[in-house]
Amino acid sequence: MALIVHKYGGTSMGSIERIKNVAKRVAKWHRAGHQVVVVPSAMSGETNRLLGLANEISETPDPRELDMLASTGEQASSALLAIALQTIGIESKSFTGWQVPIKTDDAYTKARIRSIDADRIKRELNQGKVVVVTGFQGVDEDNNITTLGRGGSDTSAVAIAAAIKADECLIFTDVDGVYTTDPRIVPEAKRLNVISFEEMLEMASLGSKVLQIRSVEFAGKYHVPLRVLSSLTDPDLPIEVEKHSGTLITYEENSQMEAAVVSGIAFSRDEAKITLLAIPDKPGIAFGIIGPIADANIDIDMIIQNQSVNGTTDFSFTVSKADFNRAVQVIKEEVAPKIGAKDVFVEQQVCKVSIVGIGMKSHAGVASRMFATLANENINIEMVSTSEIKTSVLIEDKYMELAVRALHKAFELDKEPENTGIN
Ligand code: ASP
Ligand code: MG
């Protein structure tokens, strides 16, 4: 017998028919002798619908009320699932975040989980029930309902799995796992049987939408065994098969995994570049630029500073598109006049493409293969940033798909993945 958390996304809960299918799948695990906690999302479209209603009344609705409102989507889907389970003979009870309770800070619409009381969940499980807990929400110190940010049910599921020390957290979703890249751009993209936690973190932060990034961080912190798999298969699929399907996120490096130097290609259009031209090349200048940006609470992604010519140099950095206008304002009004920049250039038609792989730690020449591939396609690299397990380039927006396709091929990601032995 194992203790398992199942998470079902909005599409998986998208209609009464689908909710009944989820109930069948959960019942199958329960009848096989496992204790199951289920964390559902709201039915697909419901969160958008609710937030849309608020926006019809006000352009700036009170975040506290938005959380009151949005959290009802999960309350409804959770109750429907419990009813569906009861109807097929499985004892089940649903709980909202505040009933558990799942305690969070008070940052409405993007709250962070502080603690989860496992007692109630455990008690119900020990009475033989399937416990359904709403995703996406919690309660702050003053008993205000909070939500965890869009896509937050993933984080609820992982956090609950950590709190009850589950043997595994299964994230059932509308794709059948994590792919080498977005199959809509590269149809030959392959599902990975296994991906390391570090790689998953990079893939999630670089735009792969399979898991909310916070859930991956949470899983890493508590080493929650995590698997992403399809909810759209036959709910009666034998558990022995289901147990090994999808993509497993692992925390150990093993020799087989090192065989693949690059595991995936990630990309993000959410980049904008700001360049200060002909600034003095002397100590304190980088801080003079980046300091005010950080003070404005703007995250910087990539940075490049050129070799100086005649004592002056150019300095570029990127921010997310959402922060772009504010960043330009800070630079033009505050920074440029103070440090004496000759001019400020801005560029929004840029994107970031990254190769990600834990094998890069022990292989030289990966970046050179990446650059050669882009050169072959006549794609200019504007900026580069690297870490132990990824190399990212900033390129013109219009070349993004071409770059992703070319890199996917160059690193042979269209070939069948090696059998890692883990599965
Ligand atoms: N229902 C929420 C959303 O649409 C949370 C989730 O689905 O994970 O963002
Ligand atoms: Mg989701």
Short mmCIF file of C-alpha atoms and ligand atoms in Angstrom, two decimals:
data_model
loop_
_atom_site.label_atom_id
_atom_site.label_comp_id
_atom_site.label_asym_id
_atom_site.label_seq_id
_atom_site.Cartn_x
_atom_site.Cartn_y
_atom_site.Cartn_z
CA MET A 1 0.00 0.00 0.00
CA ALA A 2 1.24 3.44 -0.88
CA LEU A 3 0.21 6.98 -0.05
CA ILE A 4 -0.35 8.82 -3.33
CA VAL A 5 -1.39 12.36 -4.27
CA HIS A 6 -3.18 12.75 -7.60
CA LYS A 7 -3.49 16.20 -9.15
CA TYR A 8 -5.91 16.79 -12.04
CA GLY A 9 -5.73 19.97 -14.14
CA GLY A 10 -8.58 22.03 -15.54
CA THR A 11 -8.86 20.12 -18.81
CA SER A 12 -8.95 16.81 -16.93
CA MET A 13 -11.83 18.20 -14.83
CA GLY A 14 -13.35 20.03 -17.80
CA SER A 15 -16.79 18.38 -17.99
CA ILE A 16 -19.02 16.08 -15.97
CA GLU A 17 -17.97 13.23 -18.23
CA ARG A 18 -14.29 13.95 -17.48
CA ILE A 19 -14.92 14.29 -13.76
CA LYS A 20 -16.55 10.86 -13.84
CA ASN A 21 -13.45 9.55 -15.59
CA VAL A 22 -11.24 11.08 -12.90
CA ALA A 23 -13.41 9.34 -10.29
CA LYS A 24 -12.94 6.01 -12.09
CA ARG A 25 -9.19 6.46 -12.20
CA VAL A 26 -9.01 7.42 -8.54
CA ALA A 27 -11.29 4.51 -7.60
CA LYS A 28 -8.95 2.13 -9.40
CA TRP A 29 -6.00 3.27 -7.24
CA HIS A 30 -8.09 3.21 -4.08
CA ARG A 31 -9.42 -0.30 -4.78
CA ALA A 32 -5.86 -1.50 -5.39
CA GLY A 33 -5.23 -0.67 -1.72
CA HIS A 34 -3.60 2.74 -1.97
CA GLN A 35 -4.47 5.79 0.11
CA VAL A 36 -5.28 8.61 -2.27
CA VAL A 37 -5.52 12.37 -1.82
CA VAL A 38 -6.84 14.15 -4.91
CA VAL A 39 -6.12 17.80 -5.69
CA PRO A 40 -8.26 19.11 -8.55
CA SER A 41 -8.11 22.37 -10.47
CA ALA A 42 -11.24 24.29 -11.32
CA MET A 43 -13.06 23.09 -14.44
CA SER A 44 -11.22 24.50 -17.48
CA GLY A 45 -12.14 28.10 -18.24
CA GLU A 46 -13.80 28.60 -14.86
CA THR A 47 -11.04 30.67 -13.23
CA ASN A 48 -10.90 32.93 -16.29
CA ARG A 49 -14.67 33.23 -16.27
CA LEU A 50 -14.76 34.27 -12.61
CA LEU A 51 -11.93 36.78 -12.93
CA GLY A 52 -13.59 38.12 -16.08
CA LEU A 53 -16.78 38.83 -14.12
CA ALA A 54 -14.79 40.90 -11.64
CA ASN A 55 -13.18 42.82 -14.48
CA GLU A 56 -16.59 43.63 -15.88
CA ILE A 57 -17.29 45.52 -12.67
CA SER A 58 -13.90 47.11 -12.04
CA GLU A 59 -10.56 47.53 -13.79
CA THR A 60 -8.80 47.28 -10.46
CA PRO A 61 -10.73 44.80 -8.32
CA ASP A 62 -9.61 44.32 -4.72
CA PRO A 63 -7.17 41.35 -4.69
CA ARG A 64 -8.75 39.99 -1.51
CA GLU A 65 -12.10 39.73 -3.22
CA LEU A 66 -10.51 38.23 -6.32
CA ASP A 67 -9.23 35.40 -4.15
CA MET A 68 -12.63 34.93 -2.52
CA LEU A 69 -14.04 34.68 -6.00
CA ALA A 70 -11.42 32.60 -7.83
CA SER A 71 -11.13 30.02 -5.05
CA THR A 72 -14.74 28.96 -5.63
CA GLY A 73 -13.81 27.29 -8.92
CA GLU A 74 -11.81 24.64 -7.08
CA GLN A 75 -14.41 24.33 -4.33
CA ALA A 76 -17.01 23.40 -6.95
CA SER A 77 -14.84 20.93 -8.84
CA SER A 78 -13.71 19.26 -5.61
CA ALA A 79 -17.27 18.73 -4.40
CA LEU A 80 -18.30 17.39 -7.80
CA LEU A 81 -15.45 14.92 -7.70
CA ALA A 82 -16.35 13.74 -4.21
CA ILE A 83 -19.94 13.21 -5.37
CA ALA A 84 -18.71 11.31 -8.44
CA LEU A 85 -16.60 9.06 -6.21
CA GLN A 86 -19.46 8.41 -3.79
CA THR A 87 -21.72 7.52 -6.70
CA ILE A 88 -19.42 4.66 -7.69
CA GLY A 89 -19.19 3.37 -4.15
CA ILE A 90 -16.04 5.09 -2.88
CA GLU A 91 -16.26 6.97 0.41
CA SER A 92 -14.91 10.43 -0.14
CA LYS A 93 -14.88 13.89 1.41
CA SER A 94 -13.78 17.20 -0.07
CA PHE A 95 -12.07 20.02 1.79
CA THR A 96 -11.23 23.61 0.93
CA GLY A 97 -7.83 25.08 1.74
CA TRP A 98 -9.05 26.75 4.92
CA GLN A 99 -10.66 23.57 6.22
CA VAL A 100 -7.38 21.60 6.11
CA PRO A 101 -5.95 24.24 6.83
CA ILE A 102 -3.34 25.22 4.28
CA LYS A 103 -1.77 28.34 5.78
CA THR A 104 -0.25 30.95 3.49
CA ASP A 105 1.12 34.47 3.70
CA ASP A 106 -1.26 37.29 2.84
CA ALA A 107 -0.02 38.12 -0.67
CA TYR A 108 -3.40 37.88 -2.36
CA THR A 109 -3.41 36.33 -5.85
CA LYS A 110 0.15 35.05 -5.41
CA ALA A 111 0.32 33.75 -1.86
CA ARG A 112 3.00 31.35 -0.70
CA ILE A 113 2.26 28.29 1.39
CA ARG A 114 3.67 28.42 4.92
CA SER A 115 2.34 25.24 6.46
CA ILE A 116 -0.14 22.45 5.96
CA ASP A 117 -1.84 20.58 8.77
CA ALA A 118 -1.70 16.92 7.78
CA ASP A 119 -3.83 15.65 10.70
CA ARG A 120 -7.30 16.02 9.23
CA ILE A 121 -6.24 14.57 5.88
CA LYS A 122 -4.57 11.61 7.58
CA ARG A 123 -7.55 10.96 9.83
CA GLU A 124 -9.93 10.75 6.88
CA LEU A 125 -7.52 8.58 4.91
CA ASN A 126 -7.19 6.20 7.83
CA GLN A 127 -10.96 5.84 7.84
CA GLY A 128 -10.68 4.51 4.31
CA LYS A 129 -11.79 7.64 2.51
CA VAL A 130 -10.48 9.27 -0.60
CA VAL A 131 -9.69 12.83 0.45
CA VAL A 132 -10.23 15.60 -2.08
CA VAL A 133 -8.47 18.91 -1.32
CA THR A 134 -9.04 22.02 -3.42
CA GLY A 135 -5.99 23.16 -5.37
CA PHE A 136 -4.82 26.76 -5.75
CA GLN A 137 -5.84 28.15 -2.35
CA GLY A 138 -5.15 28.58 1.30
CA VAL A 139 -5.88 30.88 4.17
CA ASP A 140 -3.78 33.61 5.80
CA GLU A 141 -3.30 34.30 9.50
CA ASP A 142 -6.49 36.35 9.67
CA ASN A 143 -8.55 33.65 7.96
CA ASN A 144 -8.72 35.47 4.65
CA ILE A 145 -8.86 33.16 1.66
CA THR A 146 -5.78 33.43 -0.56
CA THR A 147 -4.81 31.93 -3.91
CA LEU A 148 -1.39 30.78 -5.06
CA GLY A 149 -1.12 32.35 -8.53
CA ARG A 150 -2.31 30.98 -11.85
CA GLY A 151 -1.50 27.33 -12.26
CA GLY A 152 -1.16 27.08 -8.48
CA SER A 153 -2.90 23.73 -8.06
CA ASP A 154 0.36 22.04 -9.04
CA THR A 155 1.98 23.69 -6.04
CA SER A 156 -0.92 22.71 -3.77
CA ALA A 157 -0.52 19.08 -4.80
CA VAL A 158 3.23 19.00 -4.30
CA ALA A 159 2.98 20.81 -0.97
CA ILE A 160 0.30 18.42 0.29
CA ALA A 161 2.42 15.47 -0.86
CA ALA A 162 5.34 16.89 1.12
CA ALA A 163 3.19 17.52 4.20
CA ILE A 164 1.69 14.03 4.35
CA LYS A 165 4.97 12.44 3.20
CA ALA A 166 3.35 10.82 0.19
CA ASP A 167 5.21 8.11 -1.68
CA GLU A 168 4.50 9.84 -4.96
CA CYS A 169 2.73 12.87 -6.41
CA LEU A 170 1.15 12.16 -9.78
CA ILE A 171 0.33 15.23 -11.84
CA PHE A 172 -2.35 14.13 -14.31
CA THR A 173 -2.65 16.59 -17.16
CA ASP A 174 -3.69 16.99 -20.79
CA VAL A 175 -0.23 16.17 -22.13
CA ASP A 176 1.41 12.82 -21.53
CA GLY A 177 4.62 14.12 -20.01
CA VAL A 178 7.51 16.52 -20.44
CA TYR A 179 8.83 16.84 -23.97
CA THR A 180 12.25 17.66 -25.42
CA THR A 181 10.62 20.86 -26.65
CA ASP A 182 7.15 22.16 -27.52
CA PRO A 183 5.68 19.63 -29.99
CA ARG A 184 3.67 22.44 -31.62
CA ILE A 185 6.96 23.86 -32.86
CA VAL A 186 8.84 20.63 -33.40
CA PRO A 187 6.46 17.76 -34.21
CA GLU A 188 9.34 15.30 -33.75
CA ALA A 189 9.74 16.31 -30.10
CA LYS A 190 9.95 13.26 -27.86
CA ARG A 191 8.55 12.60 -24.44
CA LEU A 192 11.26 12.19 -21.81
CA ASN A 193 10.89 9.13 -19.58
CA VAL A 194 12.86 10.88 -16.92
CA ILE A 195 14.16 14.37 -16.31
CA SER A 196 16.27 15.60 -13.43
CA PHE A 197 14.83 18.11 -11.03
CA GLU A 198 17.41 20.72 -12.07
CA GLU A 199 16.55 20.32 -15.73
CA MET A 200 12.84 20.50 -14.98
CA LEU A 201 13.39 23.72 -13.07
CA GLU A 202 15.13 25.23 -16.10
CA MET A 203 12.51 23.95 -18.52
CA ALA A 204 9.67 25.28 -16.35
CA SER A 205 11.29 28.67 -15.83
CA LEU A 206 12.08 28.96 -19.51
CA GLY A 207 8.51 28.75 -20.61
CA SER A 208 7.55 25.07 -20.67
CA LYS A 209 4.05 25.30 -19.24
CA VAL A 210 3.66 21.74 -18.00
CA LEU A 211 4.15 22.58 -14.32
CA GLN A 212 3.92 25.79 -12.34
CA ILE A 213 7.53 26.69 -11.57
CA ARG A 214 6.83 27.09 -7.87
CA SER A 215 5.66 23.50 -7.68
CA VAL A 216 9.00 22.36 -9.09
CA GLU A 217 10.88 24.47 -6.54
CA PHE A 218 8.74 23.01 -3.79
CA ALA A 219 9.30 19.47 -5.03
CA GLY A 220 13.05 20.08 -5.07
CA LYS A 221 13.10 21.46 -1.57
CA TYR A 222 11.26 18.50 -0.09
CA HIS A 223 12.36 15.87 -2.62
CA VAL A 224 8.79 14.97 -3.49
CA PRO A 225 8.76 12.11 -5.99
CA LEU A 226 6.93 13.64 -8.91
CA ARG A 227 5.51 12.26 -12.16
CA VAL A 228 3.69 14.07 -14.95
CA LEU A 229 1.28 11.87 -16.91
CA SER A 230 -1.84 11.93 -19.05
CA SER A 231 -5.35 12.03 -17.64
CA LEU A 232 -6.80 11.40 -21.07
CA THR A 233 -5.95 7.71 -21.29
CA ASP A 234 -8.47 4.96 -20.50
CA PRO A 235 -9.20 5.33 -16.77
CA ASP A 236 -9.11 1.55 -16.49
CA LEU A 237 -5.52 1.39 -17.74
CA PRO A 238 -3.80 -1.15 -15.46
CA ILE A 239 -1.99 0.53 -12.58
CA GLU A 240 1.18 -1.36 -13.43
CA VAL A 241 1.24 0.42 -16.79
CA GLU A 242 0.06 3.79 -15.52
CA LYS A 243 2.67 3.77 -12.77
CA HIS A 244 5.46 3.85 -15.33
CA SER A 245 3.92 6.20 -17.88
CA GLY A 246 4.63 9.89 -18.39
CA THR A 247 7.77 11.63 -17.19
CA LEU A 248 9.41 11.01 -13.83
CA ILE A 249 11.24 13.91 -12.19
CA THR A 250 14.25 12.51 -10.36
CA TYR A 251 16.65 13.85 -7.79
CA GLU A 252 19.54 11.51 -8.41
CA GLU A 253 21.90 11.78 -11.28
CA ASN A 254 22.67 8.46 -12.80
CA SER A 255 25.16 7.41 -15.36
CA GLN A 256 22.49 6.68 -17.99
CA MET A 257 21.11 10.18 -17.75
CA GLU A 258 24.50 11.64 -18.37
CA ALA A 259 24.43 9.96 -21.75
CA ALA A 260 22.16 12.72 -23.03
CA VAL A 261 24.19 15.90 -23.08
CA VAL A 262 21.19 18.04 -23.89
CA SER A 263 17.75 16.97 -22.68
CA GLY A 264 15.60 19.74 -24.03
CA ILE A 265 15.27 23.05 -25.82
CA ALA A 266 13.36 25.75 -24.00
CA PHE A 267 12.40 29.17 -25.21
CA SER A 268 10.75 32.34 -24.04
CA ARG A 269 9.39 35.33 -25.89
CA ASP A 270 9.17 37.21 -22.63
CA GLU A 271 12.41 39.17 -23.05
CA ALA A 272 13.19 42.79 -23.88
CA LYS A 273 16.64 44.33 -24.23
CA ILE A 274 17.95 47.69 -23.08
CA THR A 275 21.38 48.99 -24.12
CA LEU A 276 23.30 51.97 -22.75
CA LEU A 277 25.76 53.28 -25.31
CA ALA A 278 29.20 54.76 -24.67
CA ILE A 279 29.23 54.75 -20.90
CA PRO A 280 32.49 55.30 -18.97
CA ASP A 281 34.33 52.04 -18.27
CA LYS A 282 35.19 52.40 -14.60
CA PRO A 283 34.38 50.80 -11.25
CA GLY A 284 30.82 51.27 -9.99
CA ILE A 285 29.16 51.69 -13.37
CA ALA A 286 27.46 48.27 -13.51
CA PHE A 287 26.11 48.88 -10.03
CA GLY A 288 25.03 52.37 -11.07
CA ILE A 289 22.84 50.78 -13.74
CA ILE A 290 21.61 47.61 -12.10
CA GLY A 291 21.14 49.10 -8.61
CA PRO A 292 18.24 51.42 -9.52
CA ILE A 293 16.64 48.63 -11.58
CA ALA A 294 16.77 46.27 -8.60
CA ASP A 295 15.42 49.04 -6.36
CA ALA A 296 12.44 49.29 -8.70
CA ASN A 297 11.84 45.58 -8.03
CA ILE A 298 12.61 44.57 -11.61
CA ASP A 299 14.32 41.25 -12.27
CA ILE A 300 17.19 41.24 -14.71
CA ASP A 301 17.82 38.18 -16.80
CA MET A 302 20.83 38.47 -19.11
CA ILE A 303 23.67 41.02 -18.95
CA ILE A 304 26.47 41.81 -21.36
CA GLN A 305 29.22 44.41 -21.18
CA ASN A 306 31.59 44.92 -24.06
CA GLN A 307 35.30 45.53 -24.10
CA SER A 308 35.99 49.23 -23.71
CA VAL A 309 37.28 51.35 -26.55
CA ASN A 310 38.82 54.70 -25.58
CA GLY A 311 37.55 54.32 -22.03
CA THR A 312 33.88 53.88 -22.90
CA THR A 313 31.82 50.76 -23.34
CA ASP A 314 28.29 49.53 -24.14
CA PHE A 315 26.18 47.76 -21.54
CA SER A 316 23.04 45.68 -22.32
CA PHE A 317 20.62 43.75 -20.18
CA THR A 318 17.24 42.09 -20.54
CA VAL A 319 14.06 42.22 -18.48
CA SER A 320 10.67 40.61 -18.93
CA LYS A 321 8.29 42.34 -21.33
CA ALA A 322 5.97 43.21 -18.44
CA ASP A 323 8.72 45.20 -16.70
CA PHE A 324 10.09 46.77 -19.88
CA ASN A 325 8.35 50.15 -19.76
CA ARG A 326 9.23 50.71 -16.14
CA ALA A 327 12.84 49.66 -16.72
CA VAL A 328 13.21 52.05 -19.66
CA GLN A 329 11.84 54.85 -17.55
CA VAL A 330 14.34 54.19 -14.76
CA ILE A 331 17.23 54.02 -17.23
CA LYS A 332 16.31 57.10 -19.24
CA GLU A 333 15.31 59.34 -16.38
CA GLU A 334 17.53 58.21 -13.56
CA VAL A 335 20.52 56.24 -14.78
CA ALA A 336 21.59 57.57 -18.18
CA PRO A 337 21.92 61.24 -17.19
CA LYS A 338 23.75 60.33 -13.99
CA ILE A 339 26.41 58.04 -15.45
CA GLY A 340 26.67 59.91 -18.73
CA ALA A 341 25.44 57.41 -21.33
CA LYS A 342 25.55 58.71 -24.89
CA ASP A 343 22.31 57.04 -25.87
CA VAL A 344 19.83 54.31 -24.87
CA PHE A 345 18.70 51.64 -27.33
CA VAL A 346 15.70 49.41 -26.72
CA GLU A 347 14.57 46.25 -28.46
CA GLN A 348 11.41 44.24 -27.83
CA GLN A 349 11.51 41.90 -30.82
CA VAL A 350 13.83 39.46 -29.09
CA CYS A 351 13.49 36.00 -27.59
CA LYS A 352 15.61 33.61 -25.59
CA VAL A 353 16.38 30.08 -26.71
CA SER A 354 18.13 27.69 -24.33
CA ILE A 355 19.60 24.26 -24.44
CA VAL A 356 19.19 22.45 -21.14
CA GLY A 357 20.94 19.32 -19.97
CA ILE A 358 22.56 17.96 -16.89
CA GLY A 359 25.11 16.26 -19.13
CA MET A 360 26.55 19.67 -20.03
CA LYS A 361 28.30 19.64 -16.67
CA SER A 362 30.73 17.05 -17.94
CA HIS A 363 30.84 17.74 -21.67
CA ALA A 364 32.81 20.47 -23.38
CA GLY A 365 31.88 21.80 -26.77
CA VAL A 366 28.14 22.00 -26.22
CA ALA A 367 27.96 25.78 -26.57
CA SER A 368 30.15 25.61 -29.65
CA ARG A 369 27.78 23.14 -31.28
CA MET A 370 24.90 25.45 -30.41
CA PHE A 371 26.63 28.49 -31.92
CA ALA A 372 27.64 26.55 -35.04
CA THR A 373 24.05 25.45 -35.54
CA LEU A 374 22.75 29.01 -35.27
CA ALA A 375 25.51 30.31 -37.55
CA ASN A 376 24.50 27.73 -40.15
CA GLU A 377 20.99 29.14 -40.10
CA ASN A 378 22.37 32.69 -40.32
CA ILE A 379 20.92 33.61 -36.95
CA ASN A 380 22.73 36.36 -35.11
CA ILE A 381 23.38 35.87 -31.39
CA GLU A 382 22.90 39.10 -29.45
CA MET A 383 23.62 37.87 -25.94
CA VAL A 384 24.66 34.67 -24.21
CA SER A 385 24.24 33.42 -20.68
CA THR A 386 25.28 30.11 -19.24
CA SER A 387 24.94 28.01 -16.14
CA GLU A 388 26.24 24.53 -15.36
CA ILE A 389 23.26 22.95 -17.08
CA LYS A 390 22.09 25.43 -19.69
CA THR A 391 23.24 27.81 -22.39
CA SER A 392 20.85 30.56 -23.44
CA VAL A 393 21.07 32.92 -26.37
CA LEU A 394 19.11 36.04 -27.11
CA ILE A 395 18.13 36.27 -30.76
CA GLU A 396 15.66 38.10 -32.95
CA ASP A 397 12.08 37.05 -32.34
CA LYS A 398 11.36 36.06 -35.90
CA TYR A 399 14.04 33.33 -35.83
CA MET A 400 12.78 31.62 -32.71
CA GLU A 401 11.04 28.64 -34.30
CA LEU A 402 13.85 28.14 -36.80
CA ALA A 403 16.41 28.16 -33.99
CA VAL A 404 14.44 25.71 -31.85
CA ARG A 405 13.99 23.31 -34.78
CA ALA A 406 17.63 23.49 -35.83
CA LEU A 407 18.92 22.95 -32.28
CA HIS A 408 16.49 20.10 -31.65
CA LYS A 409 17.94 18.36 -34.69
CA ALA A 410 21.57 19.25 -34.01
CA PHE A 411 21.39 17.70 -30.54
CA GLU A 412 19.56 14.65 -31.91
CA LEU A 413 16.58 15.09 -29.68
CA ASP A 414 14.34 13.67 -32.38
CA LYS A 415 15.88 10.24 -31.78
CA GLU A 416 14.21 7.84 -29.34
CA PRO A 417 15.36 8.59 -25.77
CA GLU A 418 17.74 6.12 -24.24
CA ASN A 419 16.19 3.63 -21.92
CA THR A 420 17.37 4.98 -18.62
CA GLY A 421 16.60 1.93 -16.59
CA ILE A 422 14.82 4.09 -14.05
CA ASN A 423 11.44 3.43 -15.52
N1 ASP B 1 -7.63 27.20 -11.48
C1 ASP B 1 -6.39 27.91 -11.33
C2 ASP B 1 -5.97 28.51 -12.65
O1 ASP B 1 -6.66 28.39 -13.64
C3 ASP B 1 -5.32 27.07 -10.72
C4 ASP B 1 -4.90 25.87 -11.52
O2 ASP B 1 -5.60 25.45 -12.43
O3 ASP B 1 -3.84 25.31 -11.23
O4 ASP B 1 -4.95 29.12 -12.73
MG MG B 2 -1.80 23.80 -14.96
#
